[in-house]
Amino acid sequence: MHAISNRYRKEGRKIAFVPTMGYLHDGHLSLVRKAGQMAEIVIVSIFVNPTQFGPNEDFERYPRDEVRDLDLLKDYKVDVVFSPTREEMYPEDHVTRIHVDKITKVLCAVSRPGHFEGVATVVMKLMQIVQPDFMMLGQKDYQQAMVIQQMIRDLNSPVEIIICPTVRESDGLAMSSRNTYLNDKERKAALLVSKSLDEAVSMAEEGETSAEKICERIRELYDENGLISVEYVEAVHPRTLEPVRKLEEITLIAVAVTIGKTRLIDNVLIESGSKS
Ligand code: AMP
């Protein structure tokens, strides 16, 4: 992979990179499409990264289907699919970890200790291997994108991050490889996650400025449904991820819930009363 990238770079061709864990859906594919608009060369990686899963998480059962993924990618302009093995990425004597401080102490990090260290480490490794000019990330995993952006700034990496909007099912549910875990009842309950964010936006549009009241309303909606167990509902500053009490110029409302055995996250940016 490194040699191929070196060749592209010598030829003066720009590289756009889309890191994924596979089991691709339209969310991933929107990143691939954007990559094609950003650069002449598009590289997609597929690697279910073991270091970002906790010991009791779903690494083993995470959905995998590389044949299907490659088939889906055929419809797009993709130059290389990089799909390393676990042993190639983490040989036995691999001991280095990247730790991004501060923004990895809140939101998802509370219930997933070590998760962002695993993410930062694998993304830095992939960046070293692929040497992209641009890297496409999804707003769906907002905190992840902020952690990567922070790492890139702090370590003076020349990669430009492009954050792409969350792609949703027609009923609003944010697309996720983990949605395949949901049974019919759980799938219905999961709809409340995006609905609650719509409600947050409506409240802001109608003049509500208290972030606390908005979060309270979201929790209420979840509590009314017996299947949803809330992990967090928070209003935070979009870059520092520090909690805010009043809506600011831009506020991130981020939620994480568990439905059955499936953990789902979603978020919305409220921009002085309008959503993006
Ligand atoms: P994953 O395979 O879940 O690690 O995701 C790979 C990339 O796709 C990450 O940058 C995600 O944020 C992004 N992504 C996942 N789901 C969506 C979605 N529904 N819309 C947009 N981007 C997404």
PDB file of C-alpha atoms and ligand atoms in Angstrom:
ATOM      1  CA  MET A   1       0.000   0.000   0.000  1.00  0.00           C
ATOM      2  CA  HIS A   2       2.808   2.356   0.946  1.00  0.00           C
ATOM      3  CA  ALA A   3       4.591   1.726  -2.368  1.00  0.00           C
ATOM      4  CA  ILE A   4       1.409   2.315  -4.373  1.00  0.00           C
ATOM      5  CA  SER A   5       0.742   5.589  -2.535  1.00  0.00           C
ATOM      6  CA  ASN A   6       4.327   6.690  -3.069  1.00  0.00           C
ATOM      7  CA  ARG A   7       3.873   6.142  -6.781  1.00  0.00           C
ATOM      8  CA  TYR A   8       0.651   8.200  -6.876  1.00  0.00           C
ATOM      9  CA  ARG A   9       2.356  10.965  -4.937  1.00  0.00           C
ATOM     10  CA  LYS A  10       5.380  10.990  -7.243  1.00  0.00           C
ATOM     11  CA  GLU A  11       2.990  11.372 -10.162  1.00  0.00           C
ATOM     12  CA  GLY A  12       1.587  14.431  -8.372  1.00  0.00           C
ATOM     13  CA  ARG A  13      -1.830  12.862  -7.873  1.00  0.00           C
ATOM     14  CA  LYS A  14      -3.837  13.771  -4.771  1.00  0.00           C
ATOM     15  CA  ILE A  15      -5.219  10.957  -2.611  1.00  0.00           C
ATOM     16  CA  ALA A  16      -8.556  10.982  -0.753  1.00  0.00           C
ATOM     17  CA  PHE A  17      -8.910   8.269   1.882  1.00  0.00           C
ATOM     18  CA  VAL A  18     -12.011   6.705   3.441  1.00  0.00           C
ATOM     19  CA  PRO A  19     -11.233   4.532   6.486  1.00  0.00           C
ATOM     20  CA  THR A  20     -14.020   2.059   7.354  1.00  0.00           C
ATOM     21  CA  MET A  21     -14.694  -1.114   9.292  1.00  0.00           C
ATOM     22  CA  GLY A  22     -16.603  -2.536   6.335  1.00  0.00           C
ATOM     23  CA  TYR A  23     -20.153  -3.887   6.102  1.00  0.00           C
ATOM     24  CA  LEU A  24     -20.715  -0.839   3.955  1.00  0.00           C
ATOM     25  CA  HIS A  25     -23.927   1.154   3.729  1.00  0.00           C
ATOM     26  CA  ASP A  26     -24.968   4.392   2.040  1.00  0.00           C
ATOM     27  CA  GLY A  27     -23.279   6.425   4.800  1.00  0.00           C
ATOM     28  CA  HIS A  28     -19.896   4.956   3.906  1.00  0.00           C
ATOM     29  CA  LEU A  29     -20.668   5.268   0.214  1.00  0.00           C
ATOM     30  CA  SER A  30     -21.450   8.983   0.569  1.00  0.00           C
ATOM     31  CA  LEU A  31     -17.904   9.381   1.916  1.00  0.00           C
ATOM     32  CA  VAL A  32     -16.530   7.445  -1.062  1.00  0.00           C
ATOM     33  CA  ARG A  33     -18.469   9.697  -3.442  1.00  0.00           C
ATOM     34  CA  LYS A  34     -17.160  12.827  -1.702  1.00  0.00           C
ATOM     35  CA  ALA A  35     -13.626  11.409  -1.863  1.00  0.00           C
ATOM     36  CA  GLY A  36     -13.986  11.144  -5.635  1.00  0.00           C
ATOM     37  CA  GLN A  37     -14.917  14.825  -5.779  1.00  0.00           C
ATOM     38  CA  MET A  38     -11.917  15.836  -3.655  1.00  0.00           C
ATOM     39  CA  ALA A  39      -9.081  13.952  -5.328  1.00  0.00           C
ATOM     40  CA  GLU A  40      -8.039  12.007  -8.379  1.00  0.00           C
ATOM     41  CA  ILE A  41      -7.175   8.885  -6.366  1.00  0.00           C
ATOM     42  CA  VAL A  42      -9.629   7.270  -3.933  1.00  0.00           C
ATOM     43  CA  ILE A  43      -8.471   4.715  -1.375  1.00  0.00           C
ATOM     44  CA  VAL A  44     -10.903   2.894   0.927  1.00  0.00           C
ATOM     45  CA  SER A  45      -9.729   0.789   3.856  1.00  0.00           C
ATOM     46  CA  ILE A  46     -11.696  -2.040   5.418  1.00  0.00           C
ATOM     47  CA  PHE A  47     -10.390  -3.137   8.792  1.00  0.00           C
ATOM     48  CA  VAL A  48     -12.353  -4.099  11.891  1.00  0.00           C
ATOM     49  CA  ASN A  49      -9.935  -2.617  14.391  1.00  0.00           C
ATOM     50  CA  PRO A  50      -9.670  -4.807  17.493  1.00  0.00           C
ATOM     51  CA  THR A  51      -8.009  -2.137  19.670  1.00  0.00           C
ATOM     52  CA  GLN A  52     -11.057   0.126  19.649  1.00  0.00           C
ATOM     53  CA  PHE A  53     -13.368  -2.556  21.076  1.00  0.00           C
ATOM     54  CA  GLY A  54     -13.588  -3.140  24.825  1.00  0.00           C
ATOM     55  CA  PRO A  55     -13.362  -6.690  26.203  1.00  0.00           C
ATOM     56  CA  ASN A  56     -17.165  -6.955  26.540  1.00  0.00           C
ATOM     57  CA  GLU A  57     -17.990  -5.273  23.250  1.00  0.00           C
ATOM     58  CA  ASP A  58     -19.010  -6.678  19.876  1.00  0.00           C
ATOM     59  CA  PHE A  59     -15.656  -7.217  18.110  1.00  0.00           C
ATOM     60  CA  GLU A  60     -16.373 -10.894  17.431  1.00  0.00           C
ATOM     61  CA  ARG A  61     -19.917 -10.421  16.213  1.00  0.00           C
ATOM     62  CA  TYR A  62     -19.312  -7.157  14.311  1.00  0.00           C
ATOM     63  CA  PRO A  63     -20.763  -7.801  10.819  1.00  0.00           C
ATOM     64  CA  ARG A  64     -18.223  -8.606   8.110  1.00  0.00           C
ATOM     65  CA  ASP A  65     -18.774  -9.349   4.418  1.00  0.00           C
ATOM     66  CA  GLU A  66     -15.898  -8.321   2.208  1.00  0.00           C
ATOM     67  CA  VAL A  67     -17.334  -9.828  -0.969  1.00  0.00           C
ATOM     68  CA  ARG A  68     -20.457  -7.714  -0.557  1.00  0.00           C
ATOM     69  CA  ASP A  69     -18.364  -4.622   0.270  1.00  0.00           C
ATOM     70  CA  LEU A  70     -16.201  -5.003  -2.825  1.00  0.00           C
ATOM     71  CA  ASP A  71     -19.319  -5.473  -4.918  1.00  0.00           C
ATOM     72  CA  LEU A  72     -20.857  -2.249  -3.558  1.00  0.00           C
ATOM     73  CA  LEU A  73     -17.641  -0.343  -4.229  1.00  0.00           C
ATOM     74  CA  LYS A  74     -17.636  -1.456  -7.880  1.00  0.00           C
ATOM     75  CA  ASP A  75     -20.205   1.254  -8.642  1.00  0.00           C
ATOM     76  CA  TYR A  76     -17.839   3.972  -7.420  1.00  0.00           C
ATOM     77  CA  LYS A  77     -14.561   5.405  -8.508  1.00  0.00           C
ATOM     78  CA  VAL A  78     -12.216   3.592  -6.119  1.00  0.00           C
ATOM     79  CA  ASP A  79      -8.573   3.000  -7.000  1.00  0.00           C
ATOM     80  CA  VAL A  80      -7.497   0.816  -4.087  1.00  0.00           C
ATOM     81  CA  VAL A  81      -9.312  -1.119  -1.367  1.00  0.00           C
ATOM     82  CA  PHE A  82      -6.817  -1.645   1.449  1.00  0.00           C
ATOM     83  CA  SER A  83      -7.856  -4.490   3.682  1.00  0.00           C
ATOM     84  CA  PRO A  84      -4.981  -5.537   5.951  1.00  0.00           C
ATOM     85  CA  THR A  85      -5.051  -8.474   8.347  1.00  0.00           C
ATOM     86  CA  ARG A  86      -4.987  -8.060  12.106  1.00  0.00           C
ATOM     87  CA  GLU A  87      -1.441  -9.494  12.181  1.00  0.00           C
ATOM     88  CA  GLU A  88      -0.250  -6.997   9.585  1.00  0.00           C
ATOM     89  CA  MET A  89      -1.630  -4.053  11.556  1.00  0.00           C
ATOM     90  CA  TYR A  90      -0.732  -5.349  15.003  1.00  0.00           C
ATOM     91  CA  PRO A  91       2.188  -7.769  14.951  1.00  0.00           C
ATOM     92  CA  GLU A  92       2.932  -9.348  18.325  1.00  0.00           C
ATOM     93  CA  ASP A  93       5.557  -6.784  19.257  1.00  0.00           C
ATOM     94  CA  HIS A  94       3.316  -3.757  18.544  1.00  0.00           C
ATOM     95  CA  VAL A  95       3.235  -1.607  21.713  1.00  0.00           C
ATOM     96  CA  THR A  96       2.645   2.003  20.615  1.00  0.00           C
ATOM     97  CA  ARG A  97      -0.653   3.729  21.368  1.00  0.00           C
ATOM     98  CA  ILE A  98      -1.780   7.276  20.563  1.00  0.00           C
ATOM     99  CA  HIS A  99      -3.519   9.001  23.429  1.00  0.00           C
ATOM    100  CA  VAL A 100      -5.459  12.193  22.694  1.00  0.00           C
ATOM    101  CA  ASP A 101      -6.283  13.908  25.971  1.00  0.00           C
ATOM    102  CA  LYS A 102      -9.237  15.960  27.171  1.00  0.00           C
ATOM    103  CA  ILE A 103     -11.918  15.396  24.515  1.00  0.00           C
ATOM    104  CA  THR A 104     -11.490  11.652  25.078  1.00  0.00           C
ATOM    105  CA  LYS A 105     -12.750  11.958  28.643  1.00  0.00           C
ATOM    106  CA  VAL A 106     -16.378  12.808  27.812  1.00  0.00           C
ATOM    107  CA  LEU A 107     -19.437  11.454  25.943  1.00  0.00           C
ATOM    108  CA  CYS A 108     -18.703   7.995  24.463  1.00  0.00           C
ATOM    109  CA  ALA A 109     -15.366   7.723  26.280  1.00  0.00           C
ATOM    110  CA  VAL A 110     -17.088   7.394  29.651  1.00  0.00           C
ATOM    111  CA  SER A 111     -18.632   4.015  28.800  1.00  0.00           C
ATOM    112  CA  ARG A 112     -15.887   2.964  26.370  1.00  0.00           C
ATOM    113  CA  PRO A 113     -12.547   3.413  28.135  1.00  0.00           C
ATOM    114  CA  GLY A 114      -9.645   3.041  25.713  1.00  0.00           C
ATOM    115  CA  HIS A 115     -11.930   3.254  22.671  1.00  0.00           C
ATOM    116  CA  PHE A 116     -10.542   6.510  21.289  1.00  0.00           C
ATOM    117  CA  GLU A 117      -6.978   5.408  21.953  1.00  0.00           C
ATOM    118  CA  GLY A 118      -7.686   2.459  19.666  1.00  0.00           C
ATOM    119  CA  VAL A 119      -9.282   4.741  17.087  1.00  0.00           C
ATOM    120  CA  ALA A 120      -6.458   7.309  17.148  1.00  0.00           C
ATOM    121  CA  THR A 121      -3.812   4.590  16.920  1.00  0.00           C
ATOM    122  CA  VAL A 122      -5.355   2.791  13.953  1.00  0.00           C
ATOM    123  CA  VAL A 123      -6.141   6.012  12.082  1.00  0.00           C
ATOM    124  CA  MET A 124      -2.584   7.291  12.560  1.00  0.00           C
ATOM    125  CA  LYS A 125      -1.219   3.964  11.316  1.00  0.00           C
ATOM    126  CA  LEU A 126      -3.555   3.995   8.314  1.00  0.00           C
ATOM    127  CA  MET A 127      -2.571   7.574   7.538  1.00  0.00           C
ATOM    128  CA  GLN A 128       1.125   6.652   7.644  1.00  0.00           C
ATOM    129  CA  ILE A 129       0.506   3.760   5.274  1.00  0.00           C
ATOM    130  CA  VAL A 130      -1.903   5.438   2.841  1.00  0.00           C
ATOM    131  CA  GLN A 131      -0.410   8.977   2.993  1.00  0.00           C
ATOM    132  CA  PRO A 132      -3.618  10.732   1.971  1.00  0.00           C
ATOM    133  CA  ASP A 133      -4.115  14.409   1.227  1.00  0.00           C
ATOM    134  CA  PHE A 134      -7.756  14.241   2.358  1.00  0.00           C
ATOM    135  CA  MET A 135      -9.528  11.965   4.795  1.00  0.00           C
ATOM    136  CA  MET A 136     -13.315  11.589   4.772  1.00  0.00           C
ATOM    137  CA  LEU A 137     -15.092  11.104   8.113  1.00  0.00           C
ATOM    138  CA  GLY A 138     -18.793  10.987   9.013  1.00  0.00           C
ATOM    139  CA  GLN A 139     -20.577  13.411  11.328  1.00  0.00           C
ATOM    140  CA  LYS A 140     -22.421  10.363  12.670  1.00  0.00           C
ATOM    141  CA  ASP A 141     -19.316   9.628  14.772  1.00  0.00           C
ATOM    142  CA  TYR A 142     -18.843  13.250  15.746  1.00  0.00           C
ATOM    143  CA  GLN A 143     -16.558  12.751  18.736  1.00  0.00           C
ATOM    144  CA  GLN A 144     -14.387  10.384  16.715  1.00  0.00           C
ATOM    145  CA  ALA A 145     -13.984  13.054  14.022  1.00  0.00           C
ATOM    146  CA  MET A 146     -13.008  15.633  16.664  1.00  0.00           C
ATOM    147  CA  VAL A 147     -10.471  13.276  18.234  1.00  0.00           C
ATOM    148  CA  ILE A 148      -8.888  12.615  14.840  1.00  0.00           C
ATOM    149  CA  GLN A 149      -8.885  16.305  13.986  1.00  0.00           C
ATOM    150  CA  GLN A 150      -7.217  17.112  17.320  1.00  0.00           C
ATOM    151  CA  MET A 151      -4.592  14.411  16.751  1.00  0.00           C
ATOM    152  CA  ILE A 152      -3.861  15.722  13.266  1.00  0.00           C
ATOM    153  CA  ARG A 153      -3.444  19.277  14.567  1.00  0.00           C
ATOM    154  CA  ASP A 154      -1.305  18.245  17.538  1.00  0.00           C
ATOM    155  CA  LEU A 155       0.965  15.962  15.530  1.00  0.00           C
ATOM    156  CA  ASN A 156       1.280  18.379  12.572  1.00  0.00           C
ATOM    157  CA  SER A 157      -0.045  15.875  10.095  1.00  0.00           C
ATOM    158  CA  PRO A 158      -0.604  17.401   6.640  1.00  0.00           C
ATOM    159  CA  VAL A 159      -3.930  15.607   6.088  1.00  0.00           C
ATOM    160  CA  GLU A 160      -7.098  17.639   5.565  1.00  0.00           C
ATOM    161  CA  ILE A 161     -10.203  16.237   7.262  1.00  0.00           C
ATOM    162  CA  ILE A 162     -13.550  16.472   5.486  1.00  0.00           C
ATOM    163  CA  ILE A 163     -16.550  15.774   7.716  1.00  0.00           C
ATOM    164  CA  CYS A 164     -19.567  14.525   5.735  1.00  0.00           C
ATOM    165  CA  PRO A 165     -23.198  14.756   6.876  1.00  0.00           C
ATOM    166  CA  THR A 166     -24.937  11.786   8.502  1.00  0.00           C
ATOM    167  CA  VAL A 167     -26.812   9.643   5.983  1.00  0.00           C
ATOM    168  CA  ARG A 168     -30.137   8.340   7.280  1.00  0.00           C
ATOM    169  CA  GLU A 169     -32.706   5.704   6.406  1.00  0.00           C
ATOM    170  CA  SER A 170     -35.895   7.140   4.898  1.00  0.00           C
ATOM    171  CA  ASP A 171     -37.511   7.180   8.357  1.00  0.00           C
ATOM    172  CA  GLY A 172     -34.607   9.092   9.921  1.00  0.00           C
ATOM    173  CA  LEU A 173     -32.563   6.338  11.618  1.00  0.00           C
ATOM    174  CA  ALA A 174     -28.856   7.097  11.153  1.00  0.00           C
ATOM    175  CA  MET A 175     -27.287   4.378   9.033  1.00  0.00           C
ATOM    176  CA  SER A 176     -24.910   2.132  10.938  1.00  0.00           C
ATOM    177  CA  SER A 177     -23.440  -1.308  10.388  1.00  0.00           C
ATOM    178  CA  ARG A 178     -24.762  -2.092  13.875  1.00  0.00           C
ATOM    179  CA  ASN A 179     -28.394  -1.501  12.805  1.00  0.00           C
ATOM    180  CA  THR A 180     -28.339  -5.090  11.527  1.00  0.00           C
ATOM    181  CA  TYR A 181     -28.393  -6.241  15.173  1.00  0.00           C
ATOM    182  CA  LEU A 182     -31.859  -4.727  15.743  1.00  0.00           C
ATOM    183  CA  ASN A 183     -34.970  -6.911  15.674  1.00  0.00           C
ATOM    184  CA  ASP A 184     -38.289  -5.432  14.475  1.00  0.00           C
ATOM    185  CA  LYS A 185     -39.353  -4.098  17.868  1.00  0.00           C
ATOM    186  CA  GLU A 186     -35.945  -2.639  18.577  1.00  0.00           C
ATOM    187  CA  ARG A 187     -35.788  -1.116  15.100  1.00  0.00           C
ATOM    188  CA  LYS A 188     -39.046   0.723  15.820  1.00  0.00           C
ATOM    189  CA  ALA A 189     -37.741   1.965  19.157  1.00  0.00           C
ATOM    190  CA  ALA A 190     -34.508   3.096  17.477  1.00  0.00           C
ATOM    191  CA  LEU A 191     -36.526   5.552  15.421  1.00  0.00           C
ATOM    192  CA  LEU A 192     -37.011   7.613  18.559  1.00  0.00           C
ATOM    193  CA  VAL A 193     -33.316   8.481  18.529  1.00  0.00           C
ATOM    194  CA  SER A 194     -33.495  10.605  15.385  1.00  0.00           C
ATOM    195  CA  LYS A 195     -37.015  11.776  16.262  1.00  0.00           C
ATOM    196  CA  SER A 196     -35.754  13.108  19.589  1.00  0.00           C
ATOM    197  CA  LEU A 197     -33.069  15.116  17.779  1.00  0.00           C
ATOM    198  CA  ASP A 198     -35.711  16.506  15.404  1.00  0.00           C
ATOM    199  CA  GLU A 199     -37.657  17.560  18.467  1.00  0.00           C
ATOM    200  CA  ALA A 200     -34.542  19.252  19.884  1.00  0.00           C
ATOM    201  CA  VAL A 201     -34.207  21.236  16.665  1.00  0.00           C
ATOM    202  CA  SER A 202     -37.898  22.208  16.742  1.00  0.00           C
ATOM    203  CA  MET A 203     -37.592  23.375  20.343  1.00  0.00           C
ATOM    204  CA  ALA A 204     -34.607  25.550  19.411  1.00  0.00           C
ATOM    205  CA  GLU A 205     -36.458  26.911  16.393  1.00  0.00           C
ATOM    206  CA  GLU A 206     -39.395  27.789  18.596  1.00  0.00           C
ATOM    207  CA  GLY A 207     -37.109  29.855  20.792  1.00  0.00           C
ATOM    208  CA  GLU A 208     -35.984  27.464  23.540  1.00  0.00           C
ATOM    209  CA  THR A 209     -32.493  28.511  24.579  1.00  0.00           C
ATOM    210  CA  SER A 210     -31.971  26.210  27.565  1.00  0.00           C
ATOM    211  CA  ALA A 211     -29.773  23.295  26.528  1.00  0.00           C
ATOM    212  CA  GLU A 212     -30.713  21.565  29.774  1.00  0.00           C
ATOM    213  CA  LYS A 213     -34.441  21.709  28.974  1.00  0.00           C
ATOM    214  CA  ILE A 214     -33.822  20.311  25.505  1.00  0.00           C
ATOM    215  CA  CYS A 215     -31.787  17.399  26.897  1.00  0.00           C
ATOM    216  CA  GLU A 216     -34.435  16.773  29.537  1.00  0.00           C
ATOM    217  CA  ARG A 217     -37.122  16.531  26.850  1.00  0.00           C
ATOM    218  CA  ILE A 218     -35.033  14.031  24.890  1.00  0.00           C
ATOM    219  CA  ARG A 219     -34.571  11.874  28.011  1.00  0.00           C
ATOM    220  CA  GLU A 220     -38.330  12.041  28.633  1.00  0.00           C
ATOM    221  CA  LEU A 221     -39.027  10.719  25.142  1.00  0.00           C
ATOM    222  CA  TYR A 222     -36.655   7.790  25.714  1.00  0.00           C
ATOM    223  CA  ASP A 223     -38.108   7.063  29.154  1.00  0.00           C
ATOM    224  CA  GLU A 224     -41.584   6.787  27.619  1.00  0.00           C
ATOM    225  CA  ASN A 225     -40.274   3.836  25.592  1.00  0.00           C
ATOM    226  CA  GLY A 226     -39.501   0.770  27.662  1.00  0.00           C
ATOM    227  CA  LEU A 227     -36.865  -0.584  25.263  1.00  0.00           C
ATOM    228  CA  ILE A 228     -34.447   2.348  25.333  1.00  0.00           C
ATOM    229  CA  SER A 229     -31.791   2.623  27.979  1.00  0.00           C
ATOM    230  CA  VAL A 230     -30.072   6.012  27.994  1.00  0.00           C
ATOM    231  CA  GLU A 231     -26.300   6.244  28.221  1.00  0.00           C
ATOM    232  CA  TYR A 232     -26.017  10.012  27.751  1.00  0.00           C
ATOM    233  CA  VAL A 233     -27.895  12.965  26.343  1.00  0.00           C
ATOM    234  CA  GLU A 234     -25.669  16.034  26.256  1.00  0.00           C
ATOM    235  CA  ALA A 235     -25.435  19.521  24.849  1.00  0.00           C
ATOM    236  CA  VAL A 236     -21.802  20.438  24.267  1.00  0.00           C
ATOM    237  CA  HIS A 237     -19.552  22.935  22.539  1.00  0.00           C
ATOM    238  CA  PRO A 238     -18.914  21.592  19.010  1.00  0.00           C
ATOM    239  CA  ARG A 239     -15.101  21.680  19.256  1.00  0.00           C
ATOM    240  CA  THR A 240     -14.155  21.337  22.922  1.00  0.00           C
ATOM    241  CA  LEU A 241     -17.096  19.000  23.676  1.00  0.00           C
ATOM    242  CA  GLU A 242     -17.492  20.767  27.015  1.00  0.00           C
ATOM    243  CA  PRO A 243     -21.075  20.873  28.315  1.00  0.00           C
ATOM    244  CA  VAL A 244     -23.117  24.017  27.766  1.00  0.00           C
ATOM    245  CA  ARG A 245     -26.218  25.107  29.679  1.00  0.00           C
ATOM    246  CA  LYS A 246     -27.550  27.544  27.100  1.00  0.00           C
ATOM    247  CA  LEU A 247     -27.570  27.050  23.347  1.00  0.00           C
ATOM    248  CA  GLU A 248     -24.615  28.850  21.810  1.00  0.00           C
ATOM    249  CA  GLU A 249     -24.041  29.968  18.220  1.00  0.00           C
ATOM    250  CA  ILE A 250     -23.450  26.296  17.416  1.00  0.00           C
ATOM    251  CA  THR A 251     -24.270  23.548  19.915  1.00  0.00           C
ATOM    252  CA  LEU A 252     -23.871  19.815  19.480  1.00  0.00           C
ATOM    253  CA  ILE A 253     -26.622  17.667  20.923  1.00  0.00           C
ATOM    254  CA  ALA A 254     -25.196  14.154  21.200  1.00  0.00           C
ATOM    255  CA  VAL A 255     -26.945  11.019  22.403  1.00  0.00           C
ATOM    256  CA  ALA A 256     -26.034   7.405  23.080  1.00  0.00           C
ATOM    257  CA  VAL A 257     -28.563   4.717  23.964  1.00  0.00           C
ATOM    258  CA  THR A 258     -28.712   0.975  24.210  1.00  0.00           C
ATOM    259  CA  ILE A 259     -31.628  -0.918  22.717  1.00  0.00           C
ATOM    260  CA  GLY A 260     -31.513  -4.608  23.558  1.00  0.00           C
ATOM    261  CA  LYS A 261     -27.851  -5.387  23.091  1.00  0.00           C
ATOM    262  CA  THR A 262     -27.272  -2.693  20.494  1.00  0.00           C
ATOM    263  CA  ARG A 263     -25.565   0.582  21.315  1.00  0.00           C
ATOM    264  CA  LEU A 264     -26.615   3.446  19.030  1.00  0.00           C
ATOM    265  CA  ILE A 265     -25.280   6.996  18.813  1.00  0.00           C
ATOM    266  CA  ASP A 266     -26.555  10.031  16.972  1.00  0.00           C
ATOM    267  CA  ASN A 267     -26.145  13.803  17.080  1.00  0.00           C
ATOM    268  CA  VAL A 268     -27.271  17.069  15.614  1.00  0.00           C
ATOM    269  CA  LEU A 269     -25.600  20.456  15.358  1.00  0.00           C
ATOM    270  CA  ILE A 270     -27.999  23.228  16.273  1.00  0.00           C
ATOM    271  CA  GLU A 271     -26.882  26.433  14.608  1.00  0.00           C
ATOM    272  CA  SER A 272     -28.604  29.424  16.211  1.00  0.00           C
ATOM    273  CA  GLY A 273     -31.959  27.714  15.785  1.00  0.00           C
ATOM    274  CA  SER A 274     -31.400  25.684  12.619  1.00  0.00           C
ATOM    275  CA  LYS A 275     -30.132  22.164  12.128  1.00  0.00           C
ATOM    276  CA  SER A 276     -27.188  20.794  10.117  1.00  0.00           C
TER     277      SER A 276
HETATM  278  P1  AMP B   1     -17.288   2.666  10.476  1.00  0.00           P
HETATM  279  O1  AMP B   1     -17.200   1.660   9.388  1.00  0.00           O
HETATM  280  O2  AMP B   1     -18.531   2.582  11.295  1.00  0.00           O
HETATM  281  O3  AMP B   1     -16.026   2.749  11.308  1.00  0.00           O
HETATM  282  O4  AMP B   1     -17.401   4.079   9.758  1.00  0.00           O
HETATM  283  C1  AMP B   1     -16.470   4.502   8.800  1.00  0.00           C
HETATM  284  C2  AMP B   1     -16.722   5.966   8.476  1.00  0.00           C
HETATM  285  O5  AMP B   1     -18.044   6.105   7.959  1.00  0.00           O
HETATM  286  C3  AMP B   1     -16.627   6.879   9.721  1.00  0.00           C
HETATM  287  O6  AMP B   1     -15.995   8.096   9.356  1.00  0.00           O
HETATM  288  C4  AMP B   1     -18.068   7.089  10.065  1.00  0.00           C
HETATM  289  O7  AMP B   1     -18.311   8.292  10.762  1.00  0.00           O
HETATM  290  C5  AMP B   1     -18.723   7.111   8.696  1.00  0.00           C
HETATM  291  N1  AMP B   1     -20.157   6.804   8.804  1.00  0.00           N
HETATM  292  C6  AMP B   1     -20.726   5.764   9.457  1.00  0.00           C
HETATM  293  N2  AMP B   1     -22.071   5.837   9.388  1.00  0.00           N
HETATM  294  C7  AMP B   1     -22.353   6.969   8.681  1.00  0.00           C
HETATM  295  C8  AMP B   1     -23.564   7.600   8.274  1.00  0.00           C
HETATM  296  N3  AMP B   1     -24.760   7.104   8.574  1.00  0.00           N
HETATM  297  N4  AMP B   1     -23.472   8.744   7.569  1.00  0.00           N
HETATM  298  C9  AMP B   1     -22.261   9.282   7.261  1.00  0.00           C
HETATM  299  N5  AMP B   1     -21.093   8.730   7.611  1.00  0.00           N
HETATM  300  C10 AMP B   1     -21.120   7.578   8.314  1.00  0.00           C
END
